[in-house]
Coordinates of C-alpha atoms and ligand atoms in Angstrom, one line a residue:
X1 CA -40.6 -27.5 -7.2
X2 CA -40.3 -25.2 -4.6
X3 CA -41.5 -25.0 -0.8
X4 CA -44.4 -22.6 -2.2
X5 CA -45.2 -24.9 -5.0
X6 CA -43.3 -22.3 -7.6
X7 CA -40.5 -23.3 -9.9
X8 CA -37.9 -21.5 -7.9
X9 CA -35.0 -20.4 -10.3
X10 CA -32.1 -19.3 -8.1
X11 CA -30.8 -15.9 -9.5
X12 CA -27.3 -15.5 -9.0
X13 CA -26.5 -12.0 -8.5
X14 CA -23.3 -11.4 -10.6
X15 CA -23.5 -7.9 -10.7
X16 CA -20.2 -6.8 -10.0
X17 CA -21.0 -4.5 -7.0
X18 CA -21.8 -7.4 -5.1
X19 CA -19.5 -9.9 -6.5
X20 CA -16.4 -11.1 -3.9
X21 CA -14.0 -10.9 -6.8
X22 CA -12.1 -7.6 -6.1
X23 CA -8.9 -6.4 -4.6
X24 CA -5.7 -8.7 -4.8
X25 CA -5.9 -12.0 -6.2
X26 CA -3.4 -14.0 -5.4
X27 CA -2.4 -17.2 -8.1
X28 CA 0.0 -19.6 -6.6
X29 CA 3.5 -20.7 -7.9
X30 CA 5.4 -23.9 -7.3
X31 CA 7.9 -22.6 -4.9
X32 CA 8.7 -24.1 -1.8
X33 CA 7.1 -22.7 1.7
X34 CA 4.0 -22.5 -0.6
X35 CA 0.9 -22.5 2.4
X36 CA 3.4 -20.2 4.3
X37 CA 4.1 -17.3 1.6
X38 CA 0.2 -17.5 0.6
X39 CA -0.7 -16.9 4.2
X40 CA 1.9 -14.3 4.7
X41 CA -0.5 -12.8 1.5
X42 CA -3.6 -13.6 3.4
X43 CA -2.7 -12.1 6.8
X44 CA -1.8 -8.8 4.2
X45 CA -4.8 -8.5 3.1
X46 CA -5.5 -11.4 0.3
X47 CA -8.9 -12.5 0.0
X48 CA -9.0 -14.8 -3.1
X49 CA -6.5 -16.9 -3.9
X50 CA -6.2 -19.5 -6.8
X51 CA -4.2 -22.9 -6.8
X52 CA -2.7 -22.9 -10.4
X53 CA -0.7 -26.5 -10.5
X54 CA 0.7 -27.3 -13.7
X55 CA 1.9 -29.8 -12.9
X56 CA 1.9 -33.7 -13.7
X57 CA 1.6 -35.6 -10.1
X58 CA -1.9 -35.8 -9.8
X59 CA -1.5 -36.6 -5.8
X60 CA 0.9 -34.3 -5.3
X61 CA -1.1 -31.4 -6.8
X62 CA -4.2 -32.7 -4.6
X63 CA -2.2 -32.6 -1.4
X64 CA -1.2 -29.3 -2.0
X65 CA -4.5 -28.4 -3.1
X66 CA -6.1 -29.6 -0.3
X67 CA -3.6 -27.9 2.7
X68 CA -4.3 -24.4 1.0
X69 CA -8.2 -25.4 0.8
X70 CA -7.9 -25.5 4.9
X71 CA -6.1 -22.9 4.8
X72 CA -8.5 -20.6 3.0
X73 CA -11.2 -22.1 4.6
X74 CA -9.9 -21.5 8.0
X75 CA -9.0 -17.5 7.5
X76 CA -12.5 -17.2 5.0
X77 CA -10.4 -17.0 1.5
X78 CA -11.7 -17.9 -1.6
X79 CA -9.9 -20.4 -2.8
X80 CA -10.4 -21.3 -6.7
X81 CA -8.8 -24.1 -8.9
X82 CA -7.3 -23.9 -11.6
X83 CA -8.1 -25.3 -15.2
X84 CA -8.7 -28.7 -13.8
X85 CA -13.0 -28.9 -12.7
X86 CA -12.1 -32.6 -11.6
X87 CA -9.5 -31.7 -9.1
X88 CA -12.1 -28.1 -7.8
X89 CA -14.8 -30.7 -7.3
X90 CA -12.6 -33.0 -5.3
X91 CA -11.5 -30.1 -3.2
X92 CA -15.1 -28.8 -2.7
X93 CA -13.2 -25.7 -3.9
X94 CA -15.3 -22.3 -4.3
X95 CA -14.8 -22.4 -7.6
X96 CA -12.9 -23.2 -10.8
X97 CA -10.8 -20.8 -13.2
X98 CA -10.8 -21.7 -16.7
X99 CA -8.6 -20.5 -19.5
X100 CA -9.9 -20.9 -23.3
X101 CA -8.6 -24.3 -24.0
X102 CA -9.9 -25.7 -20.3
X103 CA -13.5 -25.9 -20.9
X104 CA -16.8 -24.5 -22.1
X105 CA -17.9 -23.0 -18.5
X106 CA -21.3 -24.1 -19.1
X107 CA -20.2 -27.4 -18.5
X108 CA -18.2 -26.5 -15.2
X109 CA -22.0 -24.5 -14.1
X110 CA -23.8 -27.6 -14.6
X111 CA -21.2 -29.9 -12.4
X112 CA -20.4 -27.0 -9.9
X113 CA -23.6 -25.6 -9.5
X114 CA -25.1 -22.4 -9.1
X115 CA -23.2 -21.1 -5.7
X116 CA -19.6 -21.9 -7.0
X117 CA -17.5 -19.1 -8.9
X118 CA -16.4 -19.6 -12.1
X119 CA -13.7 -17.3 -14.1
X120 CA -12.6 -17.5 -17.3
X121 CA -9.6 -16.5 -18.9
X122 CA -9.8 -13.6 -21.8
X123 CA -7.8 -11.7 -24.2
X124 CA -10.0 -9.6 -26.5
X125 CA -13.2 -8.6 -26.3
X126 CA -14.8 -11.2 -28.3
X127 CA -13.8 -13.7 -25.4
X128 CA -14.9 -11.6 -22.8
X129 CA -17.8 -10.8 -24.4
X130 CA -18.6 -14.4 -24.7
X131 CA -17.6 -15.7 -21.6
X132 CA -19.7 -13.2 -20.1
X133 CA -23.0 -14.4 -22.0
X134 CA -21.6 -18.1 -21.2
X135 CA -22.0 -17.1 -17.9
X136 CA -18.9 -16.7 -16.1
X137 CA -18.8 -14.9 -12.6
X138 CA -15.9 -13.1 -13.9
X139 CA -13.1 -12.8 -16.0
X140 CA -9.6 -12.6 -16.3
X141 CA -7.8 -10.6 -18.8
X142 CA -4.2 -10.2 -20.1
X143 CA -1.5 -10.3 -20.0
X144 CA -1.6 -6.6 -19.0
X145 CA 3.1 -6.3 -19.0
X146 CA 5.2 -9.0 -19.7
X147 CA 6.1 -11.7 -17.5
X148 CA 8.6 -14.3 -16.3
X149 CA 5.5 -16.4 -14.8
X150 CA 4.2 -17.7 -18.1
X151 CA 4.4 -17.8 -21.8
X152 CA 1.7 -15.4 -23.2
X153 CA 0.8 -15.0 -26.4
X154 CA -0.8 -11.5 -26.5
X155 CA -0.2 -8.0 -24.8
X156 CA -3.5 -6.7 -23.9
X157 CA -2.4 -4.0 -21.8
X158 CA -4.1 -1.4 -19.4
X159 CA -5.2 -0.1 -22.6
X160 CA -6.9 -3.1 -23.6
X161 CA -9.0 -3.6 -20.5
X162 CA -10.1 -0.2 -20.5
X163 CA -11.4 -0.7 -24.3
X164 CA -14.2 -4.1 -22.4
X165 CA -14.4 -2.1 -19.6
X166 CA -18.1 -0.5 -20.6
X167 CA -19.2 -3.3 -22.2
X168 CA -18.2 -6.1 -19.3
X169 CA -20.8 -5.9 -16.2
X170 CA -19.0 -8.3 -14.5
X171 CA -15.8 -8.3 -12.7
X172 CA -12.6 -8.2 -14.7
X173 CA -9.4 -9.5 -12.8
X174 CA -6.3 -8.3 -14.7
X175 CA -3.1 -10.6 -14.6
X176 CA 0.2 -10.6 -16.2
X177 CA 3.2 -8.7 -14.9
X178 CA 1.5 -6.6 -12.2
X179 CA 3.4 -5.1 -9.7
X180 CA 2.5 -2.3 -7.1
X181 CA 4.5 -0.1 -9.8
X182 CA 2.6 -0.3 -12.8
X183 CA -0.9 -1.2 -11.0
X184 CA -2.0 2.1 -10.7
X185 CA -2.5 1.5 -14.8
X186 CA -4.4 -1.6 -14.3
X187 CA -6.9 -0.3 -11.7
X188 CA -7.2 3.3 -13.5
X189 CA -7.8 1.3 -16.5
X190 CA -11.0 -0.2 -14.3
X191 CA -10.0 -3.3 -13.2
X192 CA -12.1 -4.7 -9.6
X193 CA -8.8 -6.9 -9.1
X194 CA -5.2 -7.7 -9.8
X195 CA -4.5 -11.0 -10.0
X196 CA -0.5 -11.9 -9.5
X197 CA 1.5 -14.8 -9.0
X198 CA 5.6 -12.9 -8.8
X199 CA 4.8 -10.0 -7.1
X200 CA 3.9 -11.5 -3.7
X201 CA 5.0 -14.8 -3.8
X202 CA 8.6 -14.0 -5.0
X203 CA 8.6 -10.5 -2.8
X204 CA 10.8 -11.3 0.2
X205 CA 8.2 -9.9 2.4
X206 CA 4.2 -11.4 0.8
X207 CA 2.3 -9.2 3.4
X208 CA 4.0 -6.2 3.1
X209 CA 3.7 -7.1 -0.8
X210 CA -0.1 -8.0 -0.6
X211 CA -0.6 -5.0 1.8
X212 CA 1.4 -2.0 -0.9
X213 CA -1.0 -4.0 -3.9
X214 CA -4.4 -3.5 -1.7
X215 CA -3.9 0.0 -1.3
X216 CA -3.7 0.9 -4.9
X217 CA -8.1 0.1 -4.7
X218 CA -7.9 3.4 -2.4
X219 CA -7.6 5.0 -5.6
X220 CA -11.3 4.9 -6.4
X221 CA -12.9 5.3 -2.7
X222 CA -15.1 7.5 -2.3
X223 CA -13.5 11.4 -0.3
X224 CA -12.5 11.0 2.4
X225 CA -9.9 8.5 0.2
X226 CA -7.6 6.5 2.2
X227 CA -7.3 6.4 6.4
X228 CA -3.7 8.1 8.0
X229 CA -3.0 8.1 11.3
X230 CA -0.5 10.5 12.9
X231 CA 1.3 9.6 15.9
X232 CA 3.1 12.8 17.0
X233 CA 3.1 15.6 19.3
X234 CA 0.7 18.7 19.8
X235 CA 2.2 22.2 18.8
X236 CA -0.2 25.1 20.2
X237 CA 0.9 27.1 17.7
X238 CA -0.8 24.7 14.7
X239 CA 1.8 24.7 12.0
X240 CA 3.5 22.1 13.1
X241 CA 2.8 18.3 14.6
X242 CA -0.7 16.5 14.7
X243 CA -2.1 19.8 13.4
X244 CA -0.4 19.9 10.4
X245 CA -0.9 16.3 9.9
X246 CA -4.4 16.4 10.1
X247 CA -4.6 19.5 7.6
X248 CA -2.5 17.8 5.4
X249 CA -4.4 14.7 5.7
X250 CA -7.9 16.3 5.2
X251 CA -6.6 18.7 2.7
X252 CA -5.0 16.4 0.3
X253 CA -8.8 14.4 0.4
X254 CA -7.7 11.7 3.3
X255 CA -9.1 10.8 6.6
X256 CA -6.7 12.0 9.8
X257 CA -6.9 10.4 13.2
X258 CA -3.9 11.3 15.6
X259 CA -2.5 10.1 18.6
X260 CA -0.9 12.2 20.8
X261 CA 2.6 11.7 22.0
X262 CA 4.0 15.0 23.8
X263 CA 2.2 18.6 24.9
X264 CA 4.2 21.2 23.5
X265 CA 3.6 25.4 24.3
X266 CA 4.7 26.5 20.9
X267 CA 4.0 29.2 18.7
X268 CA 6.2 31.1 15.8
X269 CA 9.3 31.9 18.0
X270 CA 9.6 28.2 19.8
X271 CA 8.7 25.4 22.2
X272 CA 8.1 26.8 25.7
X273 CA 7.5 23.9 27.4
X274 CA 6.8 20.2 26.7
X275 CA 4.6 17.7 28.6
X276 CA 5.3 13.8 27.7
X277 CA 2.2 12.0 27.6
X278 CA 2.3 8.6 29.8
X279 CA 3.3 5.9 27.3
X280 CA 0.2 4.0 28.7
X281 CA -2.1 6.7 27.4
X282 CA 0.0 6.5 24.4
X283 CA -0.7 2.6 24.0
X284 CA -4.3 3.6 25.5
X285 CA -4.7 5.9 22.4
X286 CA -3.8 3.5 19.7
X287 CA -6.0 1.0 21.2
X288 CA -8.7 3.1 20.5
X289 CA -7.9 4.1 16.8
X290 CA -6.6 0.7 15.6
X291 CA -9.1 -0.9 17.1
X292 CA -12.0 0.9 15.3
X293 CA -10.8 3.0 12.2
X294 CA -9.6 1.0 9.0
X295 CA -5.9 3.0 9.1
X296 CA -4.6 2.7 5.9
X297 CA -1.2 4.6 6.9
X298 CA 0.5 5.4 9.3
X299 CA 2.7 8.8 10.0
X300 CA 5.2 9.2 13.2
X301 CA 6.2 12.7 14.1
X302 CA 7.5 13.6 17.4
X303 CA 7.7 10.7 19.9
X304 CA 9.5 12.6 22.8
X305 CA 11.0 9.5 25.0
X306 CA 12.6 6.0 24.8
X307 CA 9.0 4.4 26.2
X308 CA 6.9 6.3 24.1
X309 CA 8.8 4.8 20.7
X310 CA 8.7 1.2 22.7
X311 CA 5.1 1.2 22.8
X312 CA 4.6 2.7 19.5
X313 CA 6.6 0.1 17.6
X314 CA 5.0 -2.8 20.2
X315 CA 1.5 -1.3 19.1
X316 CA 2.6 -1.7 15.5
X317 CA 3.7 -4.7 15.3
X318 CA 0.5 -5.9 17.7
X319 CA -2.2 -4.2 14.9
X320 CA 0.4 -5.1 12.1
X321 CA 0.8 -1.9 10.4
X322 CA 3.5 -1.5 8.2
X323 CA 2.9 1.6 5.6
X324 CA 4.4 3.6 8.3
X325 CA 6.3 6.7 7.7
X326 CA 8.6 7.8 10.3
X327 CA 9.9 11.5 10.8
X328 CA 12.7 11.0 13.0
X329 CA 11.6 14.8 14.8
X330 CA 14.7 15.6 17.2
X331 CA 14.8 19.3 17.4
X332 CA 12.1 22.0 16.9
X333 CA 12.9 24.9 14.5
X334 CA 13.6 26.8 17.2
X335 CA 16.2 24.5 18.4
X336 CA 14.3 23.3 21.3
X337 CA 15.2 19.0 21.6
X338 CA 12.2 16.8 20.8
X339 CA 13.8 13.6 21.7
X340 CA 15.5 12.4 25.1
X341 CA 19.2 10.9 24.5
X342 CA 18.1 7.5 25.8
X343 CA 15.4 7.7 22.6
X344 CA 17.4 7.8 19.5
X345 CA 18.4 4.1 20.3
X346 CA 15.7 2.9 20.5
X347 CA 14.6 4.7 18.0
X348 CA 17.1 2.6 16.1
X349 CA 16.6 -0.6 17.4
X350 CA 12.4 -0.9 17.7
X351 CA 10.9 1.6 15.5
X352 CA 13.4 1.4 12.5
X353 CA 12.7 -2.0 11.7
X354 CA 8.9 -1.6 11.4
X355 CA 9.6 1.6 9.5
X356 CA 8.4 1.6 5.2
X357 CA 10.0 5.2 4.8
X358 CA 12.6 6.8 6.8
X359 CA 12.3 10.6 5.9
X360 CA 15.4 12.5 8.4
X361 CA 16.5 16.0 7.2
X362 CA 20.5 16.4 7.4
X363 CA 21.2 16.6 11.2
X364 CA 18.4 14.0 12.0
X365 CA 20.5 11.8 9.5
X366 CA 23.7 12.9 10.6
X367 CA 22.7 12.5 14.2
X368 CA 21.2 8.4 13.4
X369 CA 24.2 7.8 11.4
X370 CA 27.2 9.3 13.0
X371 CA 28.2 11.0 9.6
X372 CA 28.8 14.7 8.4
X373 CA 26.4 15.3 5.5
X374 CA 27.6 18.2 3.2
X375 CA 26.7 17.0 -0.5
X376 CA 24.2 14.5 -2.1
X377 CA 27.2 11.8 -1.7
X378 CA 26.7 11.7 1.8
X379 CA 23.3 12.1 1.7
X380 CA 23.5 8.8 -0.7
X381 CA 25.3 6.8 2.2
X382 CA 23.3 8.4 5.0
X383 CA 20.4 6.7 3.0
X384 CA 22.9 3.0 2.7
X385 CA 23.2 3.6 6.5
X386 CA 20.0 3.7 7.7
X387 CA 18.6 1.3 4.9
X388 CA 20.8 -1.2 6.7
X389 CA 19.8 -0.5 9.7
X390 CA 16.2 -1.6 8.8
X391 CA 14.4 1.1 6.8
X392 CA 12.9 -0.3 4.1
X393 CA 13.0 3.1 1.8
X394 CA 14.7 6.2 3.3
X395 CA 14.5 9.5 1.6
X396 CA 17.3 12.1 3.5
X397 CA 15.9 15.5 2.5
X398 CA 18.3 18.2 1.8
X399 CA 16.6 21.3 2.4
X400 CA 19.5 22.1 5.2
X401 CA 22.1 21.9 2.6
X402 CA 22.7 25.6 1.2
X403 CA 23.4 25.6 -2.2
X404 CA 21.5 24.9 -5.3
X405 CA 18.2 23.4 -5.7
X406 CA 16.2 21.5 -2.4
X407 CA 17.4 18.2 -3.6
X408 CA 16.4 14.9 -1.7
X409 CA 17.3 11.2 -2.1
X410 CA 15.1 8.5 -2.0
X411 CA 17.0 5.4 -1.5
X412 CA 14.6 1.9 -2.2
X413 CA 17.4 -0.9 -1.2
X414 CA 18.6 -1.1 -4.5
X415 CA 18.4 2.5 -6.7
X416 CA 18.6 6.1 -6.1
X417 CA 15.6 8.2 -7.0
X418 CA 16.5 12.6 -6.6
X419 CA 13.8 14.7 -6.4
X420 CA 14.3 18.4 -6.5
X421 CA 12.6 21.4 -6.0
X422 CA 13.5 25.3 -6.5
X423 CA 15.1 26.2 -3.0
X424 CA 12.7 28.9 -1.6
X425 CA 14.2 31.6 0.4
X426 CA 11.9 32.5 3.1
X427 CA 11.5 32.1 7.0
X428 CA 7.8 31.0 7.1
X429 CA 9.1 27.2 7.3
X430 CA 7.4 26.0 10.9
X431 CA 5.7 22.5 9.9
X432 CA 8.0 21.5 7.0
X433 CA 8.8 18.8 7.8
X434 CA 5.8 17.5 9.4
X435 CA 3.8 18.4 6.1
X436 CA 6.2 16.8 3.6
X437 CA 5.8 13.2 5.7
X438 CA 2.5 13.5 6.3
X439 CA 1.7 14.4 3.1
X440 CA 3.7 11.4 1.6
X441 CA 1.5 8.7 4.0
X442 CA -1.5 10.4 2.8
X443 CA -0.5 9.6 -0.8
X444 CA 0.4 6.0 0.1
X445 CA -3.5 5.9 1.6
X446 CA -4.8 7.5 -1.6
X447 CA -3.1 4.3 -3.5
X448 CA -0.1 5.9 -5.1
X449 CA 3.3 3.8 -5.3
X450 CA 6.3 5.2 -3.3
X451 CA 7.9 7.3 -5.9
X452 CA 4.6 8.9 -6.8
X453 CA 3.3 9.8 -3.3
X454 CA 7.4 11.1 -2.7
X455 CA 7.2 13.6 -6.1
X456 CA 3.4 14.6 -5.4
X457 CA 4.2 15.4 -1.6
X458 CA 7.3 17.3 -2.8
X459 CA 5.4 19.3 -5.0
X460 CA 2.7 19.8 -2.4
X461 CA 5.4 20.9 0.2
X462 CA 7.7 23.2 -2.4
X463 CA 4.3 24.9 -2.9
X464 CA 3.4 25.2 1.0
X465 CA 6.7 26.9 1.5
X466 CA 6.1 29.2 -1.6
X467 CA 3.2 30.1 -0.5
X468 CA 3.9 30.4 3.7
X469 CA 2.7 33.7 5.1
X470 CA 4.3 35.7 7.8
X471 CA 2.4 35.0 11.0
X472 CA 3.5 35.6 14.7
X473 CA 6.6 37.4 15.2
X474 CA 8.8 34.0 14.4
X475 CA 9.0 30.9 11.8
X476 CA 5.5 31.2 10.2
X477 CA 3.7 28.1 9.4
X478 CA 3.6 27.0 5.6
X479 CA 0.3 27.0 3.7
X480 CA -1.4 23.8 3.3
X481 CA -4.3 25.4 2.6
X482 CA -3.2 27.2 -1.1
X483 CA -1.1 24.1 -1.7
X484 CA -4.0 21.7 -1.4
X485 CA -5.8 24.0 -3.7
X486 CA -2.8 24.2 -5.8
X487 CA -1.6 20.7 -6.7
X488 CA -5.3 19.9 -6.2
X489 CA -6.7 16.4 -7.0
X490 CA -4.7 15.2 -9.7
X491 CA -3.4 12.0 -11.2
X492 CA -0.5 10.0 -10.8
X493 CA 2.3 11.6 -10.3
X494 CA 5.2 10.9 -13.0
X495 CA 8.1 9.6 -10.2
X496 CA 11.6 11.8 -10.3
X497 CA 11.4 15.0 -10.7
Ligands
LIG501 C1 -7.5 -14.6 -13.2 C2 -6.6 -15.4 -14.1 N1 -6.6 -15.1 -15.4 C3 -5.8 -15.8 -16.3 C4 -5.2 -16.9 -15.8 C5 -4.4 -17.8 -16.8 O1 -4.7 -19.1 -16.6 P1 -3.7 -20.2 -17.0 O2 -4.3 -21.5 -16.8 O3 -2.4 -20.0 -16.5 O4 -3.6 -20.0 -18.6 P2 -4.8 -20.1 -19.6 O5 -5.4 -21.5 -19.3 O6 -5.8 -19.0 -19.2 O7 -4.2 -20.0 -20.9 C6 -5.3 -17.3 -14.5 N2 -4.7 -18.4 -14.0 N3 -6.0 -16.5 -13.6
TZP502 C1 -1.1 -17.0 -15.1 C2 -1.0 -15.9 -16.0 N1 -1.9 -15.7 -17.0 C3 -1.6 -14.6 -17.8 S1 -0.1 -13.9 -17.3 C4 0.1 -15.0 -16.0 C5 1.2 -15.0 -15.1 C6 1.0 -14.0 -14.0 O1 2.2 -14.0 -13.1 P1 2.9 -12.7 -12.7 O2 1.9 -12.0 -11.8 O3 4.1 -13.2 -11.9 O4 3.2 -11.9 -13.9
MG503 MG1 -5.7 -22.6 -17.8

């Protein structure tokens, strides 16, 4: 009886909009290093994870369970057990995760109580249906691809989860062969969360793993969709630097913040002068943004001296962003340097290491590497080159190579990906460069894999070019406005082109 001498019947608000169950669930493995990868996950962004122990040592699987209990308790994790409601109550875990064979979930309501989650494993509507009248807090469902990670029976597909979707009102967590690849599918198909065991815990890096997955939920934010932030000099003239960043940011449906690196006089015809901001108003500047705005990407343009790419890859690596996309900027279109000597060293030895996507045109790559680009084979080991010396992707773009189609190569650590364009003859270039990087980061924010956000943000900058218009008496700017309205807001991109 309650305080007010009512029969108090708790109501547990499942309704999906409120449930915790979203974004990247993480299901452990029985690897080695286990409480270390899952809180490399955790620090990139994993919020649920669930200790799936199949195996026979019941003390063993409760000393595990019990270190990653802490853990998640410490860092404010869900942390759910699987199939066994014996070992979740001896945890006091925050809930249990039952497949079909593991348990009637009433059961595990009545010994959990109201307050504790409890999922339930699915594979056709009937059994989601029925779990959800059963009561469940949410489901799983799968196997979405195939998998190394267990023995399934049945291939539900994206497909299949989009056929519950309207008739499941609580959350559905996919699993089964998800990678940051295919999960575009799997949240398109309306899923609130991707549940994986491989693609994090078997990814050399698990937070920059966890952090690629969490993005992909950008794809249904609300406008502005996704946060970039470009760090990168001024150009007066506004078709190139943090200007065209931000139009390409806020045309492509983003959010732009910038930091400001270097004062440039600049119109059409070239730089006139250049003022280096102090690389404490630099650090000063990123204080301010990554303290504050949720920045989803990050874009580098122009970073004028050795100190200024120092504090900018300190800064980094302090806020722990790592969707960064550097555009090694050297030398206006004019010709006017962008970089002091000392800086393309450092360049090298700070920033490339905390750099997801290296994007230098020929002479930026030939000046990193050392090499003389004339054909897509040196482009190809430009990309090896600067892969190795810590890019994790690198795309060389070939638009200074004369002949034939504008052809770049995106180089991943392991495969070559071309995309080409029709080369456009025309002068209004100023901001090319700027635009295809910045567009590419803004993709990333919007939740699109690597590939996709590299073919949509070539199509985007083919049709900027196309469409430039002569203004000023120089290089006039490309047209993200027309582009945007161009390529517009469509869906995945399909990867080459
Ligand atoms: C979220 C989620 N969905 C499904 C599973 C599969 O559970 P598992 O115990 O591996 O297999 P079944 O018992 O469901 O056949 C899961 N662990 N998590
Ligand atoms: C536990 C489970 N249930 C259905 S598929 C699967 C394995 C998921 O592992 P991975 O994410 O490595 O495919
Ligand atoms: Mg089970």
């Amino acid at each position: 009886m309650g305080s007010n001498g009512h029969n108090l019947r708790l109501v547990v608000n499942r309704d999906k909009q409120d449930s915790p169950i979203r974004g990247v669930y993480l299901v452990t493995d029985h690897g080695d290093r286990l409480a270390e990868r899952v809180e490399a996950a955790i620090d990139g962004g994993v919020r649920i994870v669930q200790y799936r122990n199949k195996g026979k040592d019941r003390a063993q699987r409760y000393a595990v369970g019990e270190e990653l209990r802490d853990l998640c308790s410490r860092r404010g994790v869900i942390f759910i057990v699987n199939d066994d409601l014996d070992l979740a109550l001896q945890l006091k875990a925050d809930g249990i995760h039952l497949g079909q064979e593991d348990g009637d979930p009433r059961i595990a309501r009545r010994e959990l109580g109201p307050g504790r989650i409890i999922g339930v494993s699915t594979h056709t509507m009937e059994e989601a249906l029925a779990a959800q009248a059963a009561g469940a807090d949410y489901i799983g469902f799968g196997a979405m691809f195939p998998t190394n990670s267990k023995e399934i029976g049945h291939l539900a597909g994206p497909e299949g989860l989009a056929a519950i979707r309207s008739r499941i009102m609580i959350p559905i967590v996919a699993i089964g062969g998800i990678s940051r690849d295919n999960g575009p599918r799997v949240v398109d198909a309306g899923a609130d969360a991707l549940a994986v065991i491989s693609a994090v815990l078997a990814h050399p890096d698990p937070f920059l793993a966890a952090t690629e997955l969490g993005l992909l939920f950008n794809r249904r934010a609300p406008h502005p969709r996704g946060a970039v932030l470009t760090i990168a000099g001024s150009d007066s003239g506004g078709g190139a630097g943090i200007q065209a960043d931000l139009k390409t940011a806020t045309l492509l449906g983003s959010y732009g913040s910038s930091v400001i690196t270097a004062l440039t006089a600049q119109n059409t015809r070239g730089v006139s002068g250049i003022h280096g901001v102090p690389p404490s108003f630099v650090a000063e500047q990123l204080d301010a943004v990554l303290s504050d705005i949720p920045v989803d990407t990050v874009k580098t343009g122009m970073l004028f001296s050795a100190e200024i790419i120092a504090t900018v890859a300190d800064k980094l690596a302090e806020y722990r962003k790592r969707i960064v996309v550097v555009d090694p900027v050297m030398v206006a279109k004019g010709g006017a340097p962008l970089i002091d000597r000392g800086a393309v060293n450092v360049l090298k030895d700070r920033l490339m290491p905390r750099t997801y996507l290296l994007t230098p045109n020929i002479p930026e790559a030939e000046r990193l590497t050392g090499l003389t680009i004339v054909d897509e084979e040196g482009m190809q080991e430009a990309a090896r080159r600067l892969f190795r010396l810590g890019a994790r992707n690198v795309l060389v773009k070939g638009g200074h190579l004369v002949a034939g189609d504008a052809v770049d190569i995106l180089f991943d650590g392991s495969a070559f990906h071309r995309f080409t364009a029709p080369r456009i003859l025309s002068k209004n270039t100023h901001g090319t460069g700027c635009t295809y990087a910045a567009a590419i980061a803004t993709y990333l924010a919007q939740g699109e894999p690597l590939r996709e956000a590299v073919g949509r943000a070539k199509e985007f900058v083919t049709a900027a070019i196309r469409l430039g218009q002569p203004l000023g008496r120089g290089h006039g700017p490309v047209n993200h406005l027309l582009a945007a309205l161009e390529v517009g807001d469509q869906g995945p991109g399909t990867g080459d082109r």
